[in-house]
PDB file of C-alpha atoms and ligand atoms in Angstrom:
ATOM      1  CA  MET A   1     126.258 153.828 102.817  1.00 49.00           C
ATOM      2  CA  THR A   2     124.340 152.527 105.451  1.00 47.00           C
ATOM      3  CA  ILE A   3     125.481 153.768 108.891  1.00 43.00           C
ATOM      4  CA  ILE A   4     127.213 151.228 110.968  1.00 40.00           C
ATOM      5  CA  SER A   5     125.857 150.722 114.521  1.00 40.00           C
ATOM      6  CA  LEU A   6     127.757 150.984 117.710  1.00 36.00           C
ATOM      7  CA  LEU A   7     127.705 147.227 118.122  1.00 37.00           C
ATOM      8  CA  LEU A   8     129.377 146.782 114.879  1.00 40.00           C
ATOM      9  CA  LEU A   9     132.050 149.372 115.501  1.00 39.00           C
ATOM     10  CA  ALA A  10     132.920 147.418 118.459  1.00 37.00           C
ATOM     11  CA  SER A  11     133.360 144.403 116.094  1.00 40.00           C
ATOM     12  CA  LEU A  12     135.713 146.401 114.073  1.00 40.00           C
ATOM     13  CA  LEU A  13     138.381 146.819 116.847  1.00 36.00           C
ATOM     14  CA  PRO A  14     140.182 143.329 115.715  1.00 34.00           C
ATOM     15  CA  HIS A  15     140.626 144.830 112.383  1.00 35.00           C
ATOM     16  CA  LEU A  16     143.001 147.596 113.510  1.00 32.00           C
ATOM     17  CA  THR A  17     145.349 147.412 110.617  1.00 32.00           C
ATOM     18  CA  PHE A  18     142.511 147.748 108.448  1.00 35.00           C
ATOM     19  CA  THR A  19     140.864 150.710 110.189  1.00 33.00           C
ATOM     20  CA  ALA A  20     144.050 152.612 109.734  1.00 33.00           C
ATOM     21  CA  HIS A  21     143.248 152.793 106.058  1.00 34.00           C
ATOM     22  CA  VAL A  22     139.714 153.740 106.808  1.00 35.00           C
ATOM     23  CA  ASP A  23     141.210 157.206 107.818  1.00 35.00           C
ATOM     24  CA  VAL A  24     140.142 158.860 104.615  1.00 41.00           C
ATOM     25  CA  GLY A  25     136.900 159.465 102.824  1.00 60.00           C
ATOM     26  CA  ILE A  26     137.379 156.903 100.439  1.00 76.00           C
ATOM     27  CA  VAL A  27     139.240 153.893 101.698  1.00 77.00           C
ATOM     28  CA  ASN A  28     142.724 153.250 100.344  1.00 76.00           C
ATOM     29  CA  GLY A  29     142.030 156.188  97.813  1.00 81.00           C
ATOM     30  CA  LYS A  30     144.093 159.127  96.632  1.00 86.00           C
ATOM     31  CA  GLU A  31     143.302 162.937  96.963  1.00 90.00           C
ATOM     32  CA  ALA A  32     141.538 163.745  93.690  1.00 93.00           C
ATOM     33  CA  LYS A  33     143.206 166.648  91.550  1.00 95.00           C
ATOM     34  CA  PRO A  34     141.179 169.802  92.659  1.00 96.00           C
ATOM     35  CA  HIS A  35     138.205 170.337  90.613  1.00 97.00           C
ATOM     36  CA  SER A  36     138.988 167.442  88.225  1.00 97.00           C
ATOM     37  CA  ARG A  37     135.567 165.936  88.877  1.00 97.00           C
ATOM     38  CA  PRO A  38     133.397 169.197  88.624  1.00 98.00           C
ATOM     39  CA  TYR A  39     130.255 167.257  88.771  1.00 98.00           C
ATOM     40  CA  MET A  40     130.688 166.306  92.500  1.00 98.00           C
ATOM     41  CA  VAL A  41     128.278 167.781  94.777  1.00 98.00           C
ATOM     42  CA  SER A  42     128.627 167.714  98.577  1.00 96.00           C
ATOM     43  CA  LEU A  43     125.124 167.392 100.230  1.00 96.00           C
ATOM     44  CA  GLN A  44     125.201 169.075 103.690  1.00 95.00           C
ATOM     45  CA  ILE A  45     123.049 169.369 106.791  1.00 95.00           C
ATOM     46  CA  ASN A  46     123.682 172.145 109.106  1.00 94.00           C
ATOM     47  CA  GLY A  47     126.840 172.865 107.356  1.00 92.00           C
ATOM     48  CA  HIS A  48     128.175 169.251 107.427  1.00 92.00           C
ATOM     49  CA  HIS A  49     128.872 167.110 104.726  1.00 92.00           C
ATOM     50  CA  HIS A  50     126.292 164.325 104.675  1.00 91.00           C
ATOM     51  CA  CYS A  51     126.178 162.556 101.478  1.00 93.00           C
ATOM     52  CA  CYS A  52     127.642 162.892  97.926  1.00 95.00           C
ATOM     53  CA  GLY A  53     125.709 163.641  94.732  1.00 97.00           C
ATOM     54  CA  PHE A  54     126.414 164.583  91.276  1.00 98.00           C
ATOM     55  CA  LEU A  55     125.055 167.170  88.714  1.00 98.00           C
ATOM     56  CA  ILE A  56     123.060 165.559  86.027  1.00 98.00           C
ATOM     57  CA  SER A  57     121.759 168.982  84.556  1.00 97.00           C
ATOM     58  CA  ASP A  58     122.306 172.612  85.694  1.00 96.00           C
ATOM     59  CA  GLU A  59     119.279 172.110  87.937  1.00 97.00           C
ATOM     60  CA  PHE A  60     119.195 168.492  89.233  1.00 98.00           C
ATOM     61  CA  VAL A  61     121.501 166.475  91.484  1.00 98.00           C
ATOM     62  CA  MET A  62     121.402 162.827  91.542  1.00 98.00           C
ATOM     63  CA  THR A  63     121.996 161.104  94.844  1.00 97.00           C
ATOM     64  CA  ALA A  64     120.947 157.924  96.760  1.00 96.00           C
ATOM     65  CA  ALA A  65     117.311 157.977  98.327  1.00 96.00           C
ATOM     66  CA  HIS A  66     118.646 156.940 101.881  1.00 94.00           C
ATOM     67  CA  CYS A  67     120.472 160.099 102.076  1.00 94.00           C
ATOM     68  CA  GLN A  68     117.225 162.093 102.790  1.00 94.00           C
ATOM     69  CA  LYS A  69     116.760 162.651 106.543  1.00 90.00           C
ATOM     70  CA  ASN A  70     114.085 164.683 108.045  1.00 89.00           C
ATOM     71  CA  GLN A  71     116.319 167.747 107.528  1.00 93.00           C
ATOM     72  CA  VAL A  72     117.042 170.461 105.120  1.00 95.00           C
ATOM     73  CA  MET A  73     119.853 169.662 102.622  1.00 96.00           C
ATOM     74  CA  THR A  74     121.971 172.147 100.969  1.00 97.00           C
ATOM     75  CA  ALA A  75     124.209 171.289  97.802  1.00 98.00           C
ATOM     76  CA  VAL A  76     127.621 172.693  97.728  1.00 97.00           C
ATOM     77  CA  VAL A  77     128.985 172.662  94.176  1.00 98.00           C
ATOM     78  CA  GLY A  78     132.561 173.706  92.796  1.00 97.00           C
ATOM     79  CA  ALA A  79     134.217 172.386  96.017  1.00 97.00           C
ATOM     80  CA  HIS A  80     137.407 170.256  96.517  1.00 96.00           C
ATOM     81  CA  ASP A  81     138.412 170.957 100.132  1.00 95.00           C
ATOM     82  CA  LEU A  82     135.157 171.520 102.172  1.00 94.00           C
ATOM     83  CA  LYS A  83     137.118 173.362 104.835  1.00 92.00           C
ATOM     84  CA  ASN A  84     138.629 176.018 102.387  1.00 92.00           C
ATOM     85  CA  LYS A  85     136.272 179.003 102.402  1.00 87.00           C
ATOM     86  CA  ASN A  86     138.304 180.650  99.391  1.00 91.00           C
ATOM     87  CA  GLU A  87     138.042 178.104  96.647  1.00 93.00           C
ATOM     88  CA  GLY A  88     135.002 179.505  95.282  1.00 92.00           C
ATOM     89  CA  SER A  89     132.388 176.667  96.034  1.00 96.00           C
ATOM     90  CA  VAL A  90     128.636 177.603  95.899  1.00 96.00           C
ATOM     91  CA  CYS A  91     126.023 176.547  98.385  1.00 96.00           C
ATOM     92  CA  ILE A  92     122.605 176.143  96.910  1.00 98.00           C
ATOM     93  CA  GLY A  93     119.313 175.363  98.515  1.00 98.00           C
ATOM     94  CA  VAL A  94     117.293 172.388  97.553  1.00 98.00           C
ATOM     95  CA  LYS A  95     113.873 173.180  96.036  1.00 97.00           C
ATOM     96  CA  SER A  96     112.365 169.869  96.065  1.00 97.00           C
ATOM     97  CA  TYR A  97     113.270 166.285  96.776  1.00 97.00           C
ATOM     98  CA  HIS A  98     112.366 163.377  94.434  1.00 97.00           C
ATOM     99  CA  LYS A  99     112.929 160.177  96.121  1.00 96.00           C
ATOM    100  CA  HIS A 100     112.122 157.209  93.980  1.00 97.00           C
ATOM    101  CA  PRO A 101     108.462 156.251  94.921  1.00 96.00           C
ATOM    102  CA  ASP A 102     109.451 152.543  95.142  1.00 95.00           C
ATOM    103  CA  TYR A 103     112.283 153.212  97.617  1.00 95.00           C
ATOM    104  CA  SER A 104     111.582 152.050 101.217  1.00 84.00           C
ATOM    105  CA  ASN A 105     114.050 152.410 104.088  1.00 81.00           C
ATOM    106  CA  GLU A 106     113.375 148.596 104.868  1.00 82.00           C
ATOM    107  CA  SER A 107     115.173 147.532 101.658  1.00 79.00           C
ATOM    108  CA  ASN A 108     117.928 148.911  99.558  1.00 88.00           C
ATOM    109  CA  LEU A 109     115.933 148.698  96.344  1.00 93.00           C
ATOM    110  CA  ASN A 110     115.465 151.799  94.212  1.00 96.00           C
ATOM    111  CA  ASP A 111     118.024 153.828  96.261  1.00 96.00           C
ATOM    112  CA  ILE A 112     117.948 156.729  93.951  1.00 98.00           C
ATOM    113  CA  MET A 113     116.809 160.453  94.523  1.00 98.00           C
ATOM    114  CA  LEU A 114     116.920 163.726  92.380  1.00 98.00           C
ATOM    115  CA  LEU A 115     117.093 167.097  94.033  1.00 98.00           C
ATOM    116  CA  ARG A 116     115.790 170.093  92.188  1.00 98.00           C
ATOM    117  CA  LEU A 117     118.104 173.177  92.938  1.00 98.00           C
ATOM    118  CA  GLU A 118     116.606 176.473  94.020  1.00 98.00           C
ATOM    119  CA  GLU A 119     118.554 178.095  91.217  1.00 96.00           C
ATOM    120  CA  LYS A 120     120.158 176.820  88.126  1.00 97.00           C
ATOM    121  CA  VAL A 121     124.077 176.404  88.621  1.00 97.00           C
ATOM    122  CA  LYS A 122     126.280 178.581  86.749  1.00 96.00           C
ATOM    123  CA  LEU A 123     128.504 176.195  84.786  1.00 97.00           C
ATOM    124  CA  SER A 124     132.132 176.849  84.943  1.00 97.00           C
ATOM    125  CA  THR A 125     135.537 174.992  84.965  1.00 96.00           C
ATOM    126  CA  ASN A 126     134.943 173.933  88.581  1.00 97.00           C
ATOM    127  CA  VAL A 127     131.072 173.286  88.160  1.00 98.00           C
ATOM    128  CA  ASN A 128     129.896 170.932  85.339  1.00 98.00           C
ATOM    129  CA  LEU A 129     127.564 168.090  84.619  1.00 97.00           C
ATOM    130  CA  ILE A 130     128.423 164.371  84.119  1.00 97.00           C
ATOM    131  CA  LEU A 131     126.640 162.423  81.570  1.00 96.00           C
ATOM    132  CA  ILE A 132     124.117 159.655  82.047  1.00 95.00           C
ATOM    133  CA  LYS A 133     123.175 157.079  79.473  1.00 85.00           C
ATOM    134  CA  ASN A 134     120.145 155.268  78.708  1.00 83.00           C
ATOM    135  CA  LYS A 135     122.182 152.125  77.780  1.00 78.00           C
ATOM    136  CA  GLU A 136     123.170 149.300  80.208  1.00 69.00           C
ATOM    137  CA  GLU A 137     126.053 148.320  78.339  1.00 70.00           C
ATOM    138  CA  ILE A 138     129.447 149.270  80.127  1.00 69.00           C
ATOM    139  CA  LYS A 139     132.346 149.036  77.765  1.00 65.00           C
ATOM    140  CA  CYS A 140     135.211 149.578  80.362  1.00 65.00           C
ATOM    141  CA  THR A 141     135.170 147.489  83.379  1.00 81.00           C
ATOM    142  CA  VAL A 142     137.751 149.738  85.209  1.00 87.00           C
ATOM    143  CA  CYS A 143     135.761 152.667  86.685  1.00 94.00           C
ATOM    144  CA  SER A 144     136.342 155.090  89.436  1.00 95.00           C
ATOM    145  CA  VAL A 145     134.498 156.493  92.696  1.00 94.00           C
ATOM    146  CA  ALA A 146     135.075 159.535  94.458  1.00 92.00           C
ATOM    147  CA  GLY A 147     133.778 161.224  97.787  1.00 92.00           C
ATOM    148  CA  TRP A 148     134.136 163.122 100.924  1.00 91.00           C
ATOM    149  CA  GLY A 149     133.120 160.212 102.937  1.00 84.00           C
ATOM    150  CA  LYS A 150     134.180 160.556 106.655  1.00 62.00           C
ATOM    151  CA  ARG A 151     136.318 158.357 108.869  1.00 56.00           C
ATOM    152  CA  GLN A 152     134.534 155.444 110.312  1.00 53.00           C
ATOM    153  CA  ILE A 153     136.476 155.469 113.588  1.00 36.00           C
ATOM    154  CA  LYS A 154     136.505 158.668 115.758  1.00 38.00           C
ATOM    155  CA  GLY A 155     138.868 161.415 114.371  1.00 42.00           C
ATOM    156  CA  SER A 156     138.780 164.523 112.426  1.00 48.00           C
ATOM    157  CA  ALA A 157     136.979 164.254 109.137  1.00 56.00           C
ATOM    158  CA  ASN A 158     138.699 164.308 105.744  1.00 72.00           C
ATOM    159  CA  ASP A 159     137.694 167.356 103.868  1.00 89.00           C
ATOM    160  CA  ARG A 160     139.287 166.966 100.422  1.00 92.00           C
ATOM    161  CA  LEU A 161     137.699 164.972  97.761  1.00 93.00           C
ATOM    162  CA  MET A 162     139.040 161.412  97.440  1.00 90.00           C
ATOM    163  CA  GLU A 163     138.940 158.988  94.478  1.00 91.00           C
ATOM    164  CA  ALA A 164     139.701 155.342  93.814  1.00 91.00           C
ATOM    165  CA  ASN A 165     139.704 152.991  90.887  1.00 94.00           C
ATOM    166  CA  VAL A 166     137.380 150.108  90.970  1.00 94.00           C
ATOM    167  CA  THR A 167     136.538 147.122  88.680  1.00 94.00           C
ATOM    168  CA  ILE A 168     132.881 146.366  87.850  1.00 94.00           C
ATOM    169  CA  ILE A 169     132.179 142.852  89.007  1.00 94.00           C
ATOM    170  CA  LYS A 170     130.067 140.396  86.809  1.00 93.00           C
ATOM    171  CA  ASN A 171     126.619 140.837  88.133  1.00 92.00           C
ATOM    172  CA  GLN A 172     125.773 137.314  88.657  1.00 93.00           C
ATOM    173  CA  GLN A 173     128.778 137.258  90.739  1.00 94.00           C
ATOM    174  CA  CYS A 174     127.610 140.170  92.927  1.00 94.00           C
ATOM    175  CA  LYS A 175     124.424 138.533  93.230  1.00 94.00           C
ATOM    176  CA  GLU A 176     126.266 135.415  94.700  1.00 94.00           C
ATOM    177  CA  LYS A 177     128.493 137.441  96.836  1.00 93.00           C
ATOM    178  CA  TRP A 178     125.470 139.084  98.546  1.00 91.00           C
ATOM    179  CA  LYS A 179     123.454 136.136  98.761  1.00 86.00           C
ATOM    180  CA  GLY A 180     121.759 135.519 102.045  1.00 75.00           C
ATOM    181  CA  SER A 181     122.287 139.011 102.979  1.00 68.00           C
ATOM    182  CA  GLU A 182     120.596 142.241 101.561  1.00 68.00           C
ATOM    183  CA  LYS A 183     118.554 141.715  98.567  1.00 80.00           C
ATOM    184  CA  TYR A 184     120.563 142.010  95.379  1.00 91.00           C
ATOM    185  CA  SER A 185     118.681 142.944  92.220  1.00 93.00           C
ATOM    186  CA  LEU A 186     120.310 141.891  88.948  1.00 93.00           C
ATOM    187  CA  SER A 187     118.321 144.402  86.850  1.00 94.00           C
ATOM    188  CA  LYS A 188     118.641 147.404  89.174  1.00 95.00           C
ATOM    189  CA  MET A 189     122.131 147.048  90.901  1.00 95.00           C
ATOM    190  CA  MET A 190     125.768 146.638  90.075  1.00 94.00           C
ATOM    191  CA  CYS A 191     128.557 146.059  92.274  1.00 94.00           C
ATOM    192  CA  ALA A 192     132.304 147.105  92.002  1.00 94.00           C
ATOM    193  CA  TYR A 193     135.525 146.503  94.057  1.00 93.00           C
ATOM    194  CA  GLY A 194     139.194 147.830  94.005  1.00 90.00           C
ATOM    195  CA  HIS A 195     142.094 148.496  96.105  1.00 84.00           C
ATOM    196  CA  GLY A 196     140.301 151.544  97.245  1.00 81.00           C
ATOM    197  CA  GLY A 197     136.520 151.912  97.470  1.00 82.00           C
ATOM    198  CA  SER A 198     133.586 153.861  99.038  1.00 82.00           C
ATOM    199  CA  CYS A 199     132.918 154.227 102.637  1.00 78.00           C
ATOM    200  CA  LYS A 200     130.514 155.764 104.912  1.00 76.00           C
ATOM    201  CA  GLY A 201     129.756 159.242 103.868  1.00 79.00           C
ATOM    202  CA  ASP A 202     130.532 158.695 100.025  1.00 88.00           C
ATOM    203  CA  SER A 203     126.682 157.501  99.682  1.00 91.00           C
ATOM    204  CA  GLY A 204     124.920 159.102  96.637  1.00 95.00           C
ATOM    205  CA  GLY A 205     128.150 159.456  94.792  1.00 95.00           C
ATOM    206  CA  PRO A 206     128.745 158.281  91.304  1.00 96.00           C
ATOM    207  CA  LEU A 207     130.211 155.446  89.934  1.00 95.00           C
ATOM    208  CA  VAL A 208     132.144 156.835  86.994  1.00 95.00           C
ATOM    209  CA  CYS A 209     132.988 154.806  83.751  1.00 93.00           C
ATOM    210  CA  GLY A 210     134.812 156.701  81.193  1.00 90.00           C
ATOM    211  CA  ASN A 211     132.880 160.097  80.960  1.00 90.00           C
ATOM    212  CA  THR A 212     129.667 158.611  82.100  1.00 94.00           C
ATOM    213  CA  ALA A 213     128.151 158.160  85.563  1.00 96.00           C
ATOM    214  CA  VAL A 214     126.708 154.514  85.457  1.00 95.00           C
ATOM    215  CA  GLY A 215     125.726 153.923  89.271  1.00 96.00           C
ATOM    216  CA  VAL A 216     124.725 155.627  92.586  1.00 96.00           C
ATOM    217  CA  MET A 217     126.598 154.486  95.646  1.00 94.00           C
ATOM    218  CA  SER A 218     124.076 152.637  97.733  1.00 93.00           C
ATOM    219  CA  PHE A 219     125.371 150.236 100.340  1.00 90.00           C
ATOM    220  CA  GLY A 220     128.172 147.954 101.226  1.00 88.00           C
ATOM    221  CA  ASP A 221     129.385 145.662 104.102  1.00 84.00           C
ATOM    222  CA  ARG A 222     127.899 146.982 107.287  1.00 77.00           C
ATOM    223  CA  GLU A 223     131.228 145.810 109.361  1.00 75.00           C
ATOM    224  CA  ARG A 224     133.735 147.074 106.895  1.00 78.00           C
ATOM    225  CA  CYS A 225     134.423 149.614 104.151  1.00 80.00           C
ATOM    226  CA  ASN A 226     135.211 148.119 100.903  1.00 82.00           C
ATOM    227  CA  SER A 227     135.031 144.505 101.918  1.00 84.00           C
ATOM    228  CA  PRO A 228     136.118 141.985  99.091  1.00 87.00           C
ATOM    229  CA  GLU A 229     133.486 139.512 100.350  1.00 89.00           C
ATOM    230  CA  TYR A 230     130.733 141.911 100.008  1.00 90.00           C
ATOM    231  CA  PRO A 231     131.496 144.388  97.371  1.00 93.00           C
ATOM    232  CA  ASN A 232     130.013 147.940  97.357  1.00 93.00           C
ATOM    233  CA  VAL A 233     126.629 147.979  95.551  1.00 94.00           C
ATOM    234  CA  TYR A 234     125.472 150.859  93.324  1.00 95.00           C
ATOM    235  CA  THR A 235     121.913 151.760  91.997  1.00 96.00           C
ATOM    236  CA  LYS A 236     122.110 150.872  88.284  1.00 96.00           C
ATOM    237  CA  ILE A 237     121.268 154.457  86.636  1.00 97.00           C
ATOM    238  CA  SER A 238     120.222 153.058  83.336  1.00 96.00           C
ATOM    239  CA  ALA A 239     117.402 151.210  84.916  1.00 96.00           C
ATOM    240  CA  TYR A 240     115.696 154.300  85.829  1.00 97.00           C
ATOM    241  CA  PHE A 241     115.656 156.381  82.693  1.00 95.00           C
ATOM    242  CA  PRO A 242     111.848 156.799  82.430  1.00 95.00           C
ATOM    243  CA  TRP A 243     111.567 157.893  85.975  1.00 97.00           C
ATOM    244  CA  ILE A 244     114.536 160.458  85.715  1.00 97.00           C
ATOM    245  CA  ARG A 245     113.155 161.796  82.450  1.00 96.00           C
ATOM    246  CA  LYS A 246     109.564 162.208  84.131  1.00 96.00           C
ATOM    247  CA  ILE A 247     111.007 164.192  87.033  1.00 97.00           C
ATOM    248  CA  ILE A 248     113.275 166.362  84.922  1.00 94.00           C
ATOM    249  CA  LYS A 249     110.632 167.384  82.477  1.00 91.00           C
ATOM    250  CA  SER A 250     107.966 168.081  85.277  1.00 82.00           C
TER     251      SER A 250
HETATM  252  C1  NAG B 301     111.405 153.345 108.291  1.00 90.94           C
HETATM  253  O1  NAG B 301     110.977 154.662 108.434  1.00 90.94           O
HETATM  254  C2  NAG B 301     109.825 154.605 109.245  1.00 90.94           C
HETATM  255  C3  NAG B 301     109.032 155.808 109.360  1.00 90.94           C
HETATM  256  O2  NAG B 301     109.852 157.070 109.119  1.00 90.94           O
HETATM  257  C4  NAG B 301     110.454 154.178 110.787  1.00 90.94           C
HETATM  258  O3  NAG B 301     109.403 154.198 111.622  1.00 90.94           O
HETATM  259  C5  NAG B 301     111.250 153.032 110.764  1.00 90.94           C
HETATM  260  O4  NAG B 301     111.905 152.823 111.968  1.00 90.94           O
HETATM  261  C6  NAG B 301     112.333 153.042 109.583  1.00 90.94           C
HETATM  262  N1  NAG B 301     113.062 151.744 109.542  1.00 90.94           N
HETATM  263  C7  NAG B 301     114.417 151.605 109.345  1.00 90.94           C
HETATM  264  C8  NAG B 301     114.718 150.199 109.085  1.00 90.94           C
HETATM  265  O5  NAG B 301     115.014 152.422 109.348  1.00 90.94           O
HETATM  266  C1  NAG B 302     143.391 155.012  88.467  1.00 90.94           C
HETATM  267  O1  NAG B 302     143.959 154.474  87.153  1.00 90.94           O
HETATM  268  C2  NAG B 302     144.620 155.539  86.329  1.00 90.94           C
HETATM  269  C3  NAG B 302     144.943 154.949  85.001  1.00 90.94           C
HETATM  270  O2  NAG B 302     145.471 153.696  85.263  1.00 90.94           O
HETATM  271  C4  NAG B 302     145.650 156.112  87.094  1.00 90.94           C
HETATM  272  O3  NAG B 302     146.213 157.023  86.477  1.00 90.94           O
HETATM  273  C5  NAG B 302     145.319 156.794  88.294  1.00 90.94           C
HETATM  274  O4  NAG B 302     146.410 157.184  89.154  1.00 90.94           O
HETATM  275  C6  NAG B 302     144.476 155.735  89.219  1.00 90.94           C
HETATM  276  N1  NAG B 302     144.006 156.289  90.552  1.00 90.94           N
HETATM  277  C7  NAG B 302     143.980 155.887  91.619  1.00 90.94           C
HETATM  278  C8  NAG B 302     143.297 156.777  92.705  1.00 90.94           C
HETATM  279  O5  NAG B 302     144.483 155.018  91.693  1.00 90.94           O
END
């Protein structure tokens, strides 16, 4: 999720009751059962969690384009507690970064990226893929999000994977809510809201419906995580299939 400026941090101070809940990766979430989401990847810079991603093949991690900085990223697979050195997580280098060619840092459009790993991951109970589908139709509207997103306000980071249930909002309603603010694309975005939801550091993680990843965490309200007025926005994966196929086959 787009980083909040210092100015906006100051504007958060009046919402102290709210910030108390921001203390975990996903706001108002629950700790996930360890390794229950074996597709989750922690993308790290200099050994620190930076963004989330998810395995869509044994060689490719999907994430958000805005996660790319001019710094080398590594992918940690099979993790639950990022501080636990004994849980058998594996750190793999990124061979190539495939940011969507039409993503620009000036807009949130096409906020999707594929990372080719230096070596294929070894699949196991703790490391596995998640399905993505070419179809736009989403049967269930109650879906979930997960991530290691950090605290917004100063304090120690949460190192364990958190999760929350969210409801997909009708797309026209998403556009209405985001009207006048960031550009909302009906064909390339979707939005969701729940008691809990994604926060800073959860970027790039999947919006999961049933057994399928349908969205990539892109952006939300700059002033407050999981805002009902400006529900979190996800890049709609089904809109990018031709591009995904091309990268994976190349
Ligand atoms: C976008 O990237 C360019 C070049 O890296 C940089 O000069 C510019 O400040 C960035 N804009 C935003 C809004 O981050
Ligand atoms: C999400 O919903 C499922 C099914 O209703 C429930 O079992 C689970 O505890 C919920 N998870 C969270 C994080 O609230």
